[in-house]
mmCIF file of N, CA and C in Angstrom:
data_model
loop_
_atom_site.group_PDB
_atom_site.id
_atom_site.type_symbol
_atom_site.label_atom_id
_atom_site.label_comp_id
_atom_site.label_asym_id
_atom_site.label_seq_id
_atom_site.Cartn_x
_atom_site.Cartn_y
_atom_site.Cartn_z
ATOM 1 N N UNK A 32 31.910 46.573 150.622
ATOM 2 C CA UNK A 32 32.166 45.262 150.087
ATOM 3 C C UNK A 32 33.427 44.705 150.756
ATOM 4 N N UNK A 33 33.327 43.541 151.320
ATOM 5 C CA UNK A 33 34.466 42.909 151.976
ATOM 6 C C UNK A 33 35.165 41.985 150.991
ATOM 7 N N UNK A 34 36.486 42.179 150.861
ATOM 8 C CA UNK A 34 37.267 41.345 149.955
ATOM 9 C C UNK A 34 37.628 40.042 150.635
ATOM 10 N N UNK A 35 37.750 38.956 149.867
ATOM 11 C CA UNK A 35 38.153 37.685 150.481
ATOM 12 C C UNK A 35 39.551 37.781 151.077
ATOM 13 N N UNK A 36 39.811 36.971 152.122
ATOM 14 C CA UNK A 36 41.075 37.030 152.854
ATOM 15 C C UNK A 36 42.278 36.747 151.968
ATOM 16 N N UNK A 37 42.130 35.959 150.922
ATOM 17 C CA UNK A 37 43.255 35.605 150.063
ATOM 18 C C UNK A 37 43.546 36.633 148.981
ATOM 19 N N UNK A 38 42.742 37.669 148.889
ATOM 20 C CA UNK A 38 42.930 38.707 147.881
ATOM 21 C C UNK A 38 44.306 39.356 148.043
ATOM 22 N N UNK A 39 44.978 39.597 146.918
ATOM 23 C CA UNK A 39 46.343 40.162 146.963
ATOM 24 C C UNK A 39 46.397 41.493 147.706
ATOM 25 N N UNK A 40 45.381 42.330 147.562
ATOM 26 C CA UNK A 40 45.372 43.622 148.257
ATOM 27 C C UNK A 40 45.292 43.416 149.772
ATOM 28 N N UNK A 41 44.509 42.453 150.213
ATOM 29 C CA UNK A 41 44.402 42.179 151.650
ATOM 30 C C UNK A 41 45.689 41.587 152.206
ATOM 31 N N UNK A 42 46.328 40.729 151.427
ATOM 32 C CA UNK A 42 47.604 40.167 151.858
ATOM 33 C C UNK A 42 48.648 41.289 151.923
ATOM 34 N N UNK A 43 48.644 42.176 150.923
ATOM 35 C CA UNK A 43 49.539 43.331 150.928
ATOM 36 C C UNK A 43 49.300 44.220 152.130
ATOM 37 N N UNK A 44 48.042 44.392 152.520
ATOM 38 C CA UNK A 44 47.705 45.184 153.707
ATOM 39 C C UNK A 44 48.340 44.573 154.955
ATOM 40 N N UNK A 45 48.247 43.259 155.086
ATOM 41 C CA UNK A 45 48.853 42.583 156.242
ATOM 42 C C UNK A 45 50.367 42.740 156.247
ATOM 43 N N UNK A 46 50.981 42.635 155.089
ATOM 44 C CA UNK A 46 52.439 42.784 154.994
ATOM 45 C C UNK A 46 52.848 44.223 155.303
ATOM 46 N N UNK A 47 52.107 45.203 154.774
ATOM 47 C CA UNK A 47 52.378 46.616 155.070
ATOM 48 C C UNK A 47 52.276 46.863 156.568
ATOM 49 N N UNK A 48 51.244 46.322 157.201
ATOM 50 C CA UNK A 48 51.058 46.487 158.643
ATOM 51 C C UNK A 48 52.231 45.891 159.415
ATOM 52 N N UNK A 49 52.620 44.682 159.070
ATOM 53 C CA UNK A 49 53.689 43.976 159.770
ATOM 54 C C UNK A 49 55.026 44.718 159.648
ATOM 55 N N UNK A 50 55.407 45.077 158.434
ATOM 56 C CA UNK A 50 56.703 45.744 158.210
ATOM 57 C C UNK A 50 56.711 47.137 158.832
ATOM 58 N N UNK A 51 55.621 47.877 158.692
ATOM 59 C CA UNK A 51 55.549 49.218 159.291
ATOM 60 C C UNK A 51 55.663 49.143 160.807
ATOM 61 N N UNK A 52 55.006 48.174 161.407
ATOM 62 C CA UNK A 52 55.088 48.004 162.851
ATOM 63 C C UNK A 52 56.497 47.680 163.318
ATOM 64 N N UNK A 53 57.183 46.796 162.588
ATOM 65 C CA UNK A 53 58.566 46.442 162.954
ATOM 66 C C UNK A 53 59.498 47.648 162.865
ATOM 67 N N UNK A 54 59.379 48.400 161.786
ATOM 68 C CA UNK A 54 60.248 49.571 161.613
ATOM 69 C C UNK A 54 59.922 50.630 162.672
ATOM 70 N N UNK A 55 58.637 50.822 162.938
ATOM 71 C CA UNK A 55 58.224 51.821 163.921
ATOM 72 C C UNK A 55 58.707 51.440 165.322
ATOM 73 N N UNK A 56 58.626 50.148 165.640
ATOM 74 C CA UNK A 56 59.068 49.657 166.936
ATOM 75 C C UNK A 56 60.535 49.978 167.200
ATOM 76 N N UNK A 57 61.350 49.961 166.160
ATOM 77 C CA UNK A 57 62.779 50.253 166.320
ATOM 78 C C UNK A 57 63.000 51.659 166.881
ATOM 79 N N UNK A 58 62.150 52.597 166.513
ATOM 80 C CA UNK A 58 62.273 53.961 167.033
ATOM 81 C C UNK A 58 62.002 53.977 168.536
ATOM 82 N N UNK A 59 61.033 53.172 168.978
ATOM 83 C CA UNK A 59 60.749 53.067 170.403
ATOM 84 C C UNK A 59 61.881 52.403 171.161
ATOM 85 N N UNK A 60 62.459 51.349 170.586
ATOM 86 C CA UNK A 60 63.603 50.673 171.214
ATOM 87 C C UNK A 60 64.748 51.662 171.384
ATOM 88 N N UNK A 61 64.984 52.462 170.356
ATOM 89 C CA UNK A 61 66.078 53.428 170.404
ATOM 90 C C UNK A 61 65.837 54.477 171.487
ATOM 91 N N UNK A 62 64.605 54.944 171.621
ATOM 92 C CA UNK A 62 64.300 55.956 172.633
ATOM 93 C C UNK A 62 64.306 55.380 174.043
ATOM 94 N N UNK A 63 63.721 54.210 174.223
ATOM 95 C CA UNK A 63 63.579 53.647 175.565
ATOM 96 C C UNK A 63 64.844 52.971 176.085
ATOM 97 N N UNK A 64 65.547 52.263 175.193
ATOM 98 C CA UNK A 64 66.686 51.457 175.623
ATOM 99 C C UNK A 64 68.030 51.994 175.127
ATOM 100 N N UNK A 65 67.979 53.128 174.403
ATOM 101 C CA UNK A 65 69.182 53.791 173.880
ATOM 102 C C UNK A 65 70.046 52.842 173.045
ATOM 103 N N UNK A 66 69.363 51.963 172.327
ATOM 104 C CA UNK A 66 70.052 51.019 171.451
ATOM 105 C C UNK A 66 69.290 50.906 170.142
ATOM 106 N N UNK A 67 69.910 50.974 169.030
ATOM 107 C CA UNK A 67 71.321 51.305 168.848
ATOM 108 C C UNK A 67 71.572 52.781 169.152
ATOM 109 N N UNK A 68 72.820 53.099 169.419
ATOM 110 C CA UNK A 68 73.196 54.461 169.801
ATOM 111 C C UNK A 68 72.810 55.445 168.710
ATOM 112 N N UNK A 69 72.384 56.618 169.126
ATOM 113 C CA UNK A 69 71.974 57.657 168.181
ATOM 114 C C UNK A 69 72.316 59.020 168.752
ATOM 115 N N UNK A 70 72.776 59.941 167.917
ATOM 116 C CA UNK A 70 73.023 61.300 168.418
ATOM 117 C C UNK A 70 71.724 62.007 168.808
ATOM 118 N N UNK A 71 70.573 61.517 168.311
ATOM 119 C CA UNK A 71 69.283 62.136 168.638
ATOM 120 C C UNK A 71 68.804 61.752 170.033
ATOM 121 N N UNK A 72 69.221 60.575 170.511
ATOM 122 C CA UNK A 72 68.780 60.070 171.812
ATOM 123 C C UNK A 72 69.998 59.551 172.566
ATOM 124 N N UNK A 73 70.747 60.464 173.135
ATOM 125 C CA UNK A 73 71.991 60.072 173.786
ATOM 126 C C UNK A 73 71.773 59.611 175.228
ATOM 127 N N UNK A 74 70.594 59.825 175.786
ATOM 128 C CA UNK A 74 70.229 59.307 177.099
ATOM 129 C C UNK A 74 70.741 60.170 178.229
ATOM 130 N N UNK A 75 70.432 59.869 179.458
ATOM 131 C CA UNK A 75 69.486 58.819 179.806
ATOM 132 C C UNK A 75 68.050 59.239 179.484
ATOM 133 N N UNK A 76 67.197 58.263 179.245
ATOM 134 C CA UNK A 76 65.811 58.554 178.871
ATOM 135 C C UNK A 76 65.032 59.000 180.101
ATOM 136 N N UNK A 77 64.316 60.089 179.950
ATOM 137 C CA UNK A 77 63.410 60.559 180.991
ATOM 138 C C UNK A 77 62.037 59.997 180.627
ATOM 139 N N UNK A 78 61.582 59.021 181.403
ATOM 140 C CA UNK A 78 60.354 58.300 181.056
ATOM 141 C C UNK A 78 59.160 59.238 180.995
ATOM 142 N N UNK A 79 59.041 60.145 181.974
ATOM 143 C CA UNK A 79 57.901 61.057 182.009
ATOM 144 C C UNK A 79 58.246 62.346 181.275
ATOM 145 N N UNK A 80 58.424 62.198 179.967
ATOM 146 C CA UNK A 80 58.716 63.325 179.089
ATOM 147 C C UNK A 80 58.036 63.053 177.754
ATOM 148 N N UNK A 81 58.070 64.036 176.870
ATOM 149 C CA UNK A 81 57.494 63.840 175.528
ATOM 150 C C UNK A 81 58.226 62.708 174.810
ATOM 151 N N UNK A 82 59.554 62.688 174.894
ATOM 152 C CA UNK A 82 60.334 61.634 174.238
ATOM 153 C C UNK A 82 60.053 60.276 174.878
ATOM 154 N N UNK A 83 59.870 60.245 176.197
ATOM 155 C CA UNK A 83 59.540 58.996 176.881
ATOM 156 C C UNK A 83 58.182 58.469 176.453
ATOM 157 N N UNK A 84 57.192 59.361 176.352
ATOM 158 C CA UNK A 84 55.868 58.966 175.875
ATOM 159 C C UNK A 84 55.947 58.477 174.439
ATOM 160 N N UNK A 85 56.711 59.189 173.613
ATOM 161 C CA UNK A 85 56.872 58.775 172.221
ATOM 162 C C UNK A 85 57.515 57.393 172.140
ATOM 163 N N UNK A 86 58.538 57.152 172.942
ATOM 164 C CA UNK A 86 59.199 55.851 172.958
ATOM 165 C C UNK A 86 58.239 54.748 173.370
ATOM 166 N N UNK A 87 57.425 55.012 174.379
ATOM 167 C CA UNK A 87 56.430 54.046 174.837
ATOM 168 C C UNK A 87 55.433 53.741 173.727
ATOM 169 N N UNK A 88 54.885 54.790 173.101
ATOM 170 C CA UNK A 88 53.918 54.599 172.013
ATOM 171 C C UNK A 88 54.548 53.861 170.833
ATOM 172 N N UNK A 89 55.779 54.219 170.504
ATOM 173 C CA UNK A 89 56.437 53.619 169.350
ATOM 174 C C UNK A 89 56.764 52.142 169.601
ATOM 175 N N UNK A 90 57.222 51.813 170.806
ATOM 176 C CA UNK A 90 57.561 50.424 171.088
ATOM 177 C C UNK A 90 56.304 49.562 171.219
ATOM 178 N N UNK A 91 55.424 49.937 172.149
ATOM 179 C CA UNK A 91 54.254 49.095 172.398
ATOM 180 C C UNK A 91 53.196 49.229 171.301
ATOM 181 N N UNK A 92 53.047 50.435 170.741
ATOM 182 C CA UNK A 92 52.137 50.604 169.604
ATOM 183 C C UNK A 92 52.637 49.848 168.385
ATOM 184 N N UNK A 93 53.937 49.927 168.136
ATOM 185 C CA UNK A 93 54.525 49.183 167.024
ATOM 186 C C UNK A 93 54.353 47.689 167.197
ATOM 187 N N UNK A 94 54.523 47.194 168.427
ATOM 188 C CA UNK A 94 54.338 45.775 168.719
ATOM 189 C C UNK A 94 52.891 45.352 168.454
ATOM 190 N N UNK A 95 51.956 46.180 168.868
ATOM 191 C CA UNK A 95 50.541 45.904 168.616
ATOM 192 C C UNK A 95 50.234 45.887 167.118
ATOM 193 N N UNK A 96 50.839 46.809 166.381
ATOM 194 C CA UNK A 96 50.654 46.855 164.927
ATOM 195 C C UNK A 96 51.254 45.604 164.281
ATOM 196 N N UNK A 97 52.426 45.170 164.730
ATOM 197 C CA UNK A 97 53.058 43.963 164.178
ATOM 198 C C UNK A 97 52.100 42.781 164.266
ATOM 199 N N UNK A 98 51.478 42.597 165.424
ATOM 200 C CA UNK A 98 50.585 41.459 165.622
ATOM 201 C C UNK A 98 49.168 41.709 165.109
ATOM 202 N N UNK A 99 48.850 42.963 164.793
ATOM 203 C CA UNK A 99 47.508 43.272 164.323
ATOM 204 C C UNK A 99 46.479 43.171 165.430
ATOM 205 N N UNK A 100 46.825 43.661 166.599
ATOM 206 C CA UNK A 100 45.941 43.618 167.762
ATOM 207 C C UNK A 100 45.444 45.033 168.060
ATOM 208 N N UNK A 101 44.147 45.238 167.918
ATOM 209 C CA UNK A 101 43.586 46.583 168.113
ATOM 210 C C UNK A 101 44.084 47.546 167.052
ATOM 211 N N UNK A 102 44.261 47.041 165.854
ATOM 212 C CA UNK A 102 44.935 47.794 164.789
ATOM 213 C C UNK A 102 44.320 49.160 164.534
ATOM 214 N N UNK A 103 43.016 49.215 164.392
ATOM 215 C CA UNK A 103 42.375 50.492 164.032
ATOM 216 C C UNK A 103 42.614 51.567 165.095
ATOM 217 N N UNK A 104 42.377 51.243 166.346
ATOM 218 C CA UNK A 104 42.530 52.226 167.424
ATOM 219 C C UNK A 104 43.997 52.608 167.616
ATOM 220 N N UNK A 105 44.874 51.611 167.653
ATOM 221 C CA UNK A 105 46.301 51.878 167.863
ATOM 222 C C UNK A 105 46.861 52.698 166.704
ATOM 223 N N UNK A 106 46.515 52.320 165.486
ATOM 224 C CA UNK A 106 47.021 53.044 164.317
ATOM 225 C C UNK A 106 46.533 54.495 164.314
ATOM 226 N N UNK A 107 45.307 54.726 164.752
ATOM 227 C CA UNK A 107 44.790 56.097 164.826
ATOM 228 C C UNK A 107 45.611 56.935 165.807
ATOM 229 N N UNK A 108 45.922 56.355 166.964
ATOM 230 C CA UNK A 108 46.728 57.062 167.970
ATOM 231 C C UNK A 108 48.131 57.331 167.428
ATOM 232 N N UNK A 109 48.733 56.317 166.782
ATOM 233 C CA UNK A 109 50.087 56.482 166.246
ATOM 234 C C UNK A 109 50.124 57.483 165.096
ATOM 235 N N UNK A 110 49.071 57.538 164.306
ATOM 236 C CA UNK A 110 48.990 58.535 163.242
ATOM 237 C C UNK A 110 49.012 59.946 163.846
ATOM 238 N N UNK A 111 48.263 60.119 164.917
ATOM 239 C CA UNK A 111 48.262 61.408 165.606
ATOM 240 C C UNK A 111 49.613 61.737 166.215
ATOM 241 N N UNK A 112 50.278 60.710 166.765
ATOM 242 C CA UNK A 112 51.607 60.938 167.324
ATOM 243 C C UNK A 112 52.560 61.436 166.242
ATOM 244 N N UNK A 113 52.477 60.845 165.061
ATOM 245 C CA UNK A 113 53.393 61.235 163.978
ATOM 246 C C UNK A 113 53.053 62.618 163.431
ATOM 247 N N UNK A 114 51.779 62.982 163.405
ATOM 248 C CA UNK A 114 51.409 64.352 163.012
ATOM 249 C C UNK A 114 51.978 65.336 164.033
ATOM 250 N N UNK A 115 51.842 65.008 165.312
ATOM 251 C CA UNK A 115 52.400 65.842 166.387
ATOM 252 C C UNK A 115 53.911 65.950 166.232
ATOM 253 N N UNK A 116 54.575 64.820 165.969
ATOM 254 C CA UNK A 116 56.037 64.814 165.818
ATOM 255 C C UNK A 116 56.471 65.733 164.681
ATOM 256 N N UNK A 117 55.738 65.685 163.580
ATOM 257 C CA UNK A 117 56.135 66.534 162.459
ATOM 258 C C UNK A 117 55.962 68.007 162.799
ATOM 259 N N UNK A 118 54.774 68.386 163.264
ATOM 260 C CA UNK A 118 54.477 69.805 163.466
ATOM 261 C C UNK A 118 55.150 70.402 164.695
ATOM 262 N N UNK A 119 55.446 69.585 165.695
ATOM 263 C CA UNK A 119 56.042 70.117 166.922
ATOM 264 C C UNK A 119 57.561 69.940 166.995
ATOM 265 N N UNK A 120 58.118 69.023 166.221
ATOM 266 C CA UNK A 120 59.558 68.766 166.288
ATOM 267 C C UNK A 120 60.242 69.078 164.957
ATOM 268 N N UNK A 121 59.833 68.417 163.904
ATOM 269 C CA UNK A 121 60.553 68.519 162.629
ATOM 270 C C UNK A 121 60.350 69.859 161.927
ATOM 271 N N UNK A 122 59.106 70.294 161.789
ATOM 272 C CA UNK A 122 58.846 71.546 161.086
ATOM 273 C C UNK A 122 59.528 72.735 161.762
ATOM 274 N N UNK A 123 59.370 72.901 163.085
ATOM 275 C CA UNK A 123 60.057 74.031 163.731
ATOM 276 C C UNK A 123 61.583 73.945 163.633
ATOM 277 N N UNK A 124 62.121 72.729 163.656
ATOM 278 C CA UNK A 124 63.581 72.561 163.565
ATOM 279 C C UNK A 124 64.109 73.049 162.226
ATOM 280 N N UNK A 125 63.285 72.991 161.200
ATOM 281 C CA UNK A 125 63.732 73.402 159.881
ATOM 282 C C UNK A 125 63.576 74.874 159.596
ATOM 283 N N UNK A 126 62.925 75.622 160.476
ATOM 284 C CA UNK A 126 62.633 77.023 160.187
ATOM 285 C C UNK A 126 63.868 77.888 160.030
ATOM 286 N N UNK A 127 64.955 77.562 160.689
ATOM 287 C CA UNK A 127 66.173 78.360 160.575
ATOM 288 C C UNK A 127 67.051 77.953 159.399
ATOM 289 N N UNK A 128 66.675 76.913 158.676
ATOM 290 C CA UNK A 128 67.500 76.404 157.573
ATOM 291 C C UNK A 128 66.965 76.870 156.231
ATOM 292 N N UNK A 129 67.870 76.936 155.278
ATOM 293 C CA UNK A 129 67.437 77.216 153.910
ATOM 294 C C UNK A 129 66.590 76.036 153.445
ATOM 295 N N UNK A 130 65.422 76.310 152.935
ATOM 296 C CA UNK A 130 64.456 75.290 152.495
ATOM 297 C C UNK A 130 64.057 74.353 153.629
ATOM 298 N N UNK A 131 64.135 74.834 154.867
ATOM 299 C CA UNK A 131 63.831 74.013 156.035
ATOM 300 C C UNK A 131 62.379 73.593 156.139
ATOM 301 N N UNK A 132 61.502 74.230 155.383
ATOM 302 C CA UNK A 132 60.091 73.855 155.393
ATOM 303 C C UNK A 132 59.879 72.515 154.689
ATOM 304 N N UNK A 133 60.866 72.097 153.887
ATOM 305 C CA UNK A 133 60.720 70.848 153.129
ATOM 306 C C UNK A 133 61.010 69.649 154.034
ATOM 307 N N UNK A 134 60.124 68.631 154.047
ATOM 308 C CA UNK A 134 60.318 67.467 154.915
ATOM 309 C C UNK A 134 61.659 66.756 154.717
ATOM 310 N N UNK A 135 62.190 66.741 153.518
ATOM 311 C CA UNK A 135 63.471 66.071 153.301
ATOM 312 C C UNK A 135 64.614 66.837 153.970
ATOM 313 N N UNK A 136 64.438 68.132 154.171
ATOM 314 C CA UNK A 136 65.461 68.954 154.823
ATOM 315 C C UNK A 136 65.311 68.900 156.343
ATOM 316 N N UNK A 137 64.067 68.998 156.855
ATOM 317 C CA UNK A 137 63.874 69.010 158.309
ATOM 318 C C UNK A 137 63.759 67.606 158.900
ATOM 319 N N UNK A 138 64.001 66.587 158.097
ATOM 320 C CA UNK A 138 63.986 65.175 158.486
ATOM 321 C C UNK A 138 62.625 64.720 159.005
ATOM 322 N N UNK A 139 61.573 65.337 158.499
ATOM 323 C CA UNK A 139 60.219 64.959 158.895
ATOM 324 C C UNK A 139 59.529 64.043 157.906
ATOM 325 N N UNK A 140 60.243 63.646 156.847
ATOM 326 C CA UNK A 140 59.600 62.824 155.822
ATOM 327 C C UNK A 140 59.129 61.479 156.364
ATOM 328 N N UNK A 141 59.891 60.862 157.247
ATOM 329 C CA UNK A 141 59.490 59.582 157.812
ATOM 330 C C UNK A 141 58.266 59.748 158.719
ATOM 331 N N UNK A 142 58.211 60.831 159.472
ATOM 332 C CA UNK A 142 57.042 61.088 160.325
ATOM 333 C C UNK A 142 55.786 61.252 159.471
ATOM 334 N N UNK A 143 55.896 61.945 158.350
ATOM 335 C CA UNK A 143 54.751 62.126 157.458
ATOM 336 C C UNK A 143 54.325 60.790 156.872
ATOM 337 N N UNK A 144 55.290 60.000 156.417
ATOM 338 C CA UNK A 144 54.967 58.698 155.834
ATOM 339 C C UNK A 144 54.292 57.794 156.868
ATOM 340 N N UNK A 145 54.847 57.696 158.078
ATOM 341 C CA UNK A 145 54.225 56.901 159.125
ATOM 342 C C UNK A 145 52.822 57.420 159.450
ATOM 343 N N UNK A 146 52.651 58.729 159.487
ATOM 344 C CA UNK A 146 51.348 59.323 159.783
ATOM 345 C C UNK A 146 50.291 58.804 158.816
ATOM 346 N N UNK A 147 50.607 58.801 157.528
ATOM 347 C CA UNK A 147 49.610 58.390 156.539
ATOM 348 C C UNK A 147 49.477 56.875 156.416
ATOM 349 N N UNK A 148 50.534 56.129 156.650
ATOM 350 C CA UNK A 148 50.412 54.660 156.682
ATOM 351 C C UNK A 148 49.507 54.262 157.842
ATOM 352 N N UNK A 149 49.723 54.860 159.007
ATOM 353 C CA UNK A 149 48.896 54.518 160.166
ATOM 354 C C UNK A 149 47.461 55.013 159.997
ATOM 355 N N UNK A 150 47.275 56.143 159.348
ATOM 356 C CA UNK A 150 45.918 56.603 159.067
ATOM 357 C C UNK A 150 45.206 55.601 158.162
ATOM 358 N N UNK A 151 45.917 55.087 157.159
ATOM 359 C CA UNK A 151 45.343 54.053 156.283
ATOM 360 C C UNK A 151 44.987 52.800 157.084
ATOM 361 N N UNK A 152 45.886 52.355 157.965
ATOM 362 C CA UNK A 152 45.612 51.174 158.777
ATOM 363 C C UNK A 152 44.424 51.404 159.715
ATOM 364 N N UNK A 153 44.275 52.625 160.210
ATOM 365 C CA UNK A 153 43.130 52.942 161.066
ATOM 366 C C UNK A 153 41.826 52.792 160.289
ATOM 367 N N UNK A 154 41.855 53.094 159.015
ATOM 368 C CA UNK A 154 40.653 52.979 158.185
ATOM 369 C C UNK A 154 40.449 51.567 157.640
ATOM 370 N N UNK A 155 41.535 50.896 157.256
ATOM 371 C CA UNK A 155 41.435 49.601 156.584
ATOM 372 C C UNK A 155 41.460 48.417 157.541
ATOM 373 N N UNK A 156 42.024 48.582 158.728
ATOM 374 C CA UNK A 156 42.159 47.461 159.646
ATOM 375 C C UNK A 156 43.474 46.737 159.429
ATOM 376 N N UNK A 157 43.628 45.611 160.109
ATOM 377 C CA UNK A 157 44.891 44.888 160.109
ATOM 378 C C UNK A 157 45.097 43.898 158.990
ATOM 379 N N UNK A 158 44.075 43.609 158.223
ATOM 380 C CA UNK A 158 44.214 42.638 157.153
ATOM 381 C C UNK A 158 43.959 41.218 157.647
ATOM 382 N N UNK A 159 44.002 40.259 156.736
ATOM 383 C CA UNK A 159 43.631 38.881 157.089
ATOM 384 C C UNK A 159 44.637 38.175 157.993
ATOM 385 N N UNK A 160 45.887 38.604 157.980
ATOM 386 C CA UNK A 160 46.914 37.962 158.798
ATOM 387 C C UNK A 160 47.141 38.791 160.061
ATOM 388 N N UNK A 161 46.128 38.888 160.885
ATOM 389 C CA UNK A 161 46.211 39.694 162.108
ATOM 390 C C UNK A 161 45.408 39.019 163.212
ATOM 391 N N UNK A 162 45.743 39.362 164.439
ATOM 392 C CA UNK A 162 44.960 38.862 165.572
ATOM 393 C C UNK A 162 43.538 39.401 165.487
ATOM 394 N N UNK A 163 43.381 40.634 165.014
ATOM 395 C CA UNK A 163 42.036 41.207 164.848
ATOM 396 C C UNK A 163 41.174 40.317 163.949
ATOM 397 N N UNK A 164 41.727 39.876 162.817
ATOM 398 C CA UNK A 164 40.979 39.028 161.878
ATOM 399 C C UNK A 164 40.690 37.664 162.500
ATOM 400 N N UNK A 165 41.658 37.131 163.230
ATOM 401 C CA UNK A 165 41.475 35.846 163.900
ATOM 402 C C UNK A 165 40.345 35.938 164.921
ATOM 403 N N UNK A 166 40.339 37.017 165.696
ATOM 404 C CA UNK A 166 39.288 37.205 166.701
ATOM 405 C C UNK A 166 37.928 37.432 166.048
ATOM 406 N N UNK A 167 37.901 38.157 164.943
ATOM 407 C CA UNK A 167 36.639 38.382 164.234
ATOM 408 C C UNK A 167 36.108 37.063 163.680
ATOM 409 N N UNK A 168 37.005 36.206 163.179
ATOM 410 C CA UNK A 168 36.588 34.891 162.683
ATOM 411 C C UNK A 168 36.036 34.023 163.788
ATOM 412 N N UNK A 169 36.648 34.073 164.964
ATOM 413 C CA UNK A 169 36.162 33.303 166.109
ATOM 414 C C UNK A 169 34.785 33.793 166.538
ATOM 415 N N UNK A 170 34.579 35.108 166.516
ATOM 416 C CA UNK A 170 33.281 35.672 166.892
ATOM 417 C C UNK A 170 32.200 35.246 165.910
ATOM 418 N N UNK A 171 32.525 35.284 164.599
ATOM 419 C CA UNK A 171 31.513 34.905 163.602
ATOM 420 C C UNK A 171 31.241 33.406 163.654
ATOM 421 N N UNK A 172 32.270 32.590 163.949
ATOM 422 C CA UNK A 172 32.045 31.151 164.090
ATOM 423 C C UNK A 172 31.147 30.853 165.280
ATOM 424 N N UNK A 173 31.375 31.547 166.384
ATOM 425 C CA UNK A 173 30.534 31.356 167.572
ATOM 426 C C UNK A 173 29.106 31.799 167.329
ATOM 427 N N UNK A 174 28.928 32.884 166.567
ATOM 428 C CA UNK A 174 27.575 33.376 166.270
ATOM 429 C C UNK A 174 26.836 32.374 165.372
ATOM 430 N N UNK A 175 27.557 31.758 164.437
ATOM 431 C CA UNK A 175 26.928 30.791 163.531
ATOM 432 C C UNK A 175 26.621 29.473 164.224
ATOM 433 N N UNK A 176 27.410 29.112 165.247
ATOM 434 C CA UNK A 176 27.218 27.838 165.932
ATOM 435 C C UNK A 176 26.300 27.946 167.133
ATOM 436 N N UNK A 177 26.047 29.152 167.592
ATOM 437 C CA UNK A 177 25.272 29.295 168.834
ATOM 438 C C UNK A 177 23.924 29.779 168.580
#
């Protein structure tokens, strides 16, 4: 069942997509352009590295999510990136710490949250305020007029 575009849940979906994309993009800016300064990414950035790939995905994937362009496919890829980030970076980093398995201790809580937000966007789409919805409307208008 498709909900009308003005439905509060659909509007909330668009807002969730927009804000998540903006916040996610900041991580890419930090990795790629070393701004704002961070002890985690002191530079210089090695483009052909795991961190360089992550920065690329976070910046350009986040930008795509902000505009709602290719939302389902991009969000699926970003969800996988965040699962990889948690299991390959955050979880192992916490193994030497007391209670390091806990996401709040190993600083993986944001990766987990992004993983599931992007998984939801991959399933739900970009919402009514997205380029995806605009393009779908244009396609249906052309089908009805042609």
